[in-house]
GROMACS .gro file of C-alpha atoms in nm:
model
  107
    1UNK     CA    1   9.407  17.528   9.394
    2UNK     CA    2   9.644  17.667   9.729
    3UNK     CA    3   9.677  17.517  10.062
    4UNK     CA    4   9.512  17.807  10.260
    5UNK     CA    5   9.266  17.746   9.957
    6UNK     CA    6   9.251  17.436  10.134
    7UNK     CA    7   9.208  17.515  10.469
    8UNK     CA    8   8.936  17.793  10.432
    9UNK     CA    9   8.727  17.541  10.335
   10UNK     CA   10   8.792  17.345  10.638
   11UNK     CA   11   8.735  17.607  10.849
   12UNK     CA   12   8.401  17.650  10.675
   13UNK     CA   13   8.286  17.277  10.747
   14UNK     CA   14   8.377  17.258  11.080
   15UNK     CA   15   8.201  17.556  11.186
   16UNK     CA   16   7.923  17.409  10.970
   17UNK     CA   17   8.004  17.051  11.228
   18UNK     CA   18   7.987  17.209  11.530
   19UNK     CA   19   7.646  17.416  11.409
   20UNK     CA   20   7.510  17.086  11.302
   21UNK     CA   21   7.584  16.897  11.626
   22UNK     CA   22   7.553  17.152  11.918
   23UNK     CA   23   7.527  16.910  12.191
   24UNK     CA   24   7.886  16.790  12.133
   25UNK     CA   25   8.161  16.879  12.386
   26UNK     CA   26   8.456  16.941  12.220
   27UNK     CA   27   8.626  16.578  12.360
   28UNK     CA   28   8.342  16.416  12.236
   29UNK     CA   29   8.340  16.650  11.912
   30UNK     CA   30   8.703  16.492  11.854
   31UNK     CA   31   8.682  16.121  11.892
   32UNK     CA   32   8.379  16.157  11.679
   33UNK     CA   33   8.635  16.335  11.428
   34UNK     CA   34   8.863  16.034  11.484
   35UNK     CA   35   8.604  15.802  11.424
   36UNK     CA   36   8.535  15.965  11.084
   37UNK     CA   37   8.931  15.928  10.940
   38UNK     CA   38   8.875  15.554  11.071
   39UNK     CA   39   8.561  15.485  10.805
   40UNK     CA   40   8.752  15.689  10.574
   41UNK     CA   41   9.042  15.478  10.564
   42UNK     CA   42   8.875  15.139  10.542
   43UNK     CA   43   8.679  15.277  10.256
   44UNK     CA   44   9.019  15.381  10.110
   45UNK     CA   45   9.201  15.022  10.210
   46UNK     CA   46   8.802  14.862  10.116
   47UNK     CA   47   8.847  15.038   9.785
   48UNK     CA   48   9.216  14.936   9.721
   49UNK     CA   49   9.111  14.546   9.799
   50UNK     CA   50   8.806  14.593   9.485
   51UNK     CA   51   9.093  14.762   9.253
   52UNK     CA   52   9.312  14.421   9.332
   53UNK     CA   53   9.068  14.210   9.270
   54UNK     CA   54   9.093  14.093   9.663
   55UNK     CA   55   8.792  14.186   9.815
   56UNK     CA   56   8.558  13.959   9.892
   57UNK     CA   57   8.291  13.831   9.719
   58UNK     CA   58   8.093  13.963   9.949
   59UNK     CA   59   8.210  14.258  10.007
   60UNK     CA   60   8.281  14.356   9.585
   61UNK     CA   61   8.068  14.617   9.505
   62UNK     CA   62   8.141  14.706   9.132
   63UNK     CA   63   8.419  14.773   8.906
   64UNK     CA   64   8.696  15.082   9.119
   65UNK     CA   65   8.877  15.320   8.930
   66UNK     CA   66   9.241  15.461   9.094
   67UNK     CA   67   9.031  15.813   9.076
   68UNK     CA   68   8.754  15.625   9.296
   69UNK     CA   69   9.053  15.552   9.569
   70UNK     CA   70   9.151  15.942   9.492
   71UNK     CA   71   8.795  16.049   9.640
   72UNK     CA   72   8.822  15.863   9.899
   73UNK     CA   73   9.216  15.937   9.980
   74UNK     CA   74   9.085  16.313   9.966
   75UNK     CA   75   8.745  16.247  10.235
   76UNK     CA   76   9.020  16.108  10.466
   77UNK     CA   77   9.250  16.418  10.395
   78UNK     CA   78   8.961  16.691  10.511
   79UNK     CA   79   8.896  16.474  10.804
   80UNK     CA   80   9.244  16.446  10.938
   81UNK     CA   81   9.271  16.838  10.836
   82UNK     CA   82   8.913  16.932  11.047
   83UNK     CA   83   9.107  16.722  11.344
   84UNK     CA   84   9.410  16.923  11.347
   85UNK     CA   85   9.170  17.244  11.350
   86UNK     CA   86   9.013  17.042  11.618
   87UNK     CA   87   9.272  17.038  11.828
   88UNK     CA   88   9.430  17.463  11.671
   89UNK     CA   89   9.731  17.276  11.520
   90UNK     CA   90   9.923  17.544  11.261
   91UNK     CA   91   9.915  17.222  11.003
   92UNK     CA   92  10.085  17.508  10.713
   93UNK     CA   93  10.364  17.545  10.930
   94UNK     CA   94  10.375  17.146  11.054
   95UNK     CA   95  10.394  17.023  10.702
   96UNK     CA   96  10.654  17.264  10.606
   97UNK     CA   97  10.865  17.136  10.914
   98UNK     CA   98  10.721  16.773  10.861
   99UNK     CA   99  10.921  16.805  10.503
  100UNK     CA  100  11.217  16.973  10.602
  101UNK     CA  101  11.273  16.704  10.850
  102UNK     CA  102  11.216  16.421  10.541
  103UNK     CA  103  11.451  16.611  10.310
  104UNK     CA  104  11.711  16.611  10.591
  105UNK     CA  105  11.671  16.201  10.623
  106UNK     CA  106  11.762  16.193  10.241
  107UNK     CA  107  12.123  16.391  10.255
   0.00000   0.00000   0.00000
């Protein structure tokens, strides 16, 4: 999959969320996306704790694979990209800039 295909998917999801919650202001929508981002982050952390067998017994759901964690990471990425869409950011350009910045640090 190419980044532009991913961003087309994100654009469709963003529009669907606007239709699903039409009464939210832009500010409320952004805050709800931020809350969702933290929810997804928590799910990634919870799965990692289960994978490492360090999760509390009362929270341990089942055996977790690395692929399960990968799916949660993808959900996290989706929400982060929806936030970037909410802020009208050119995420492709920003990724390129950050990659350049990281490469320069290595030298």
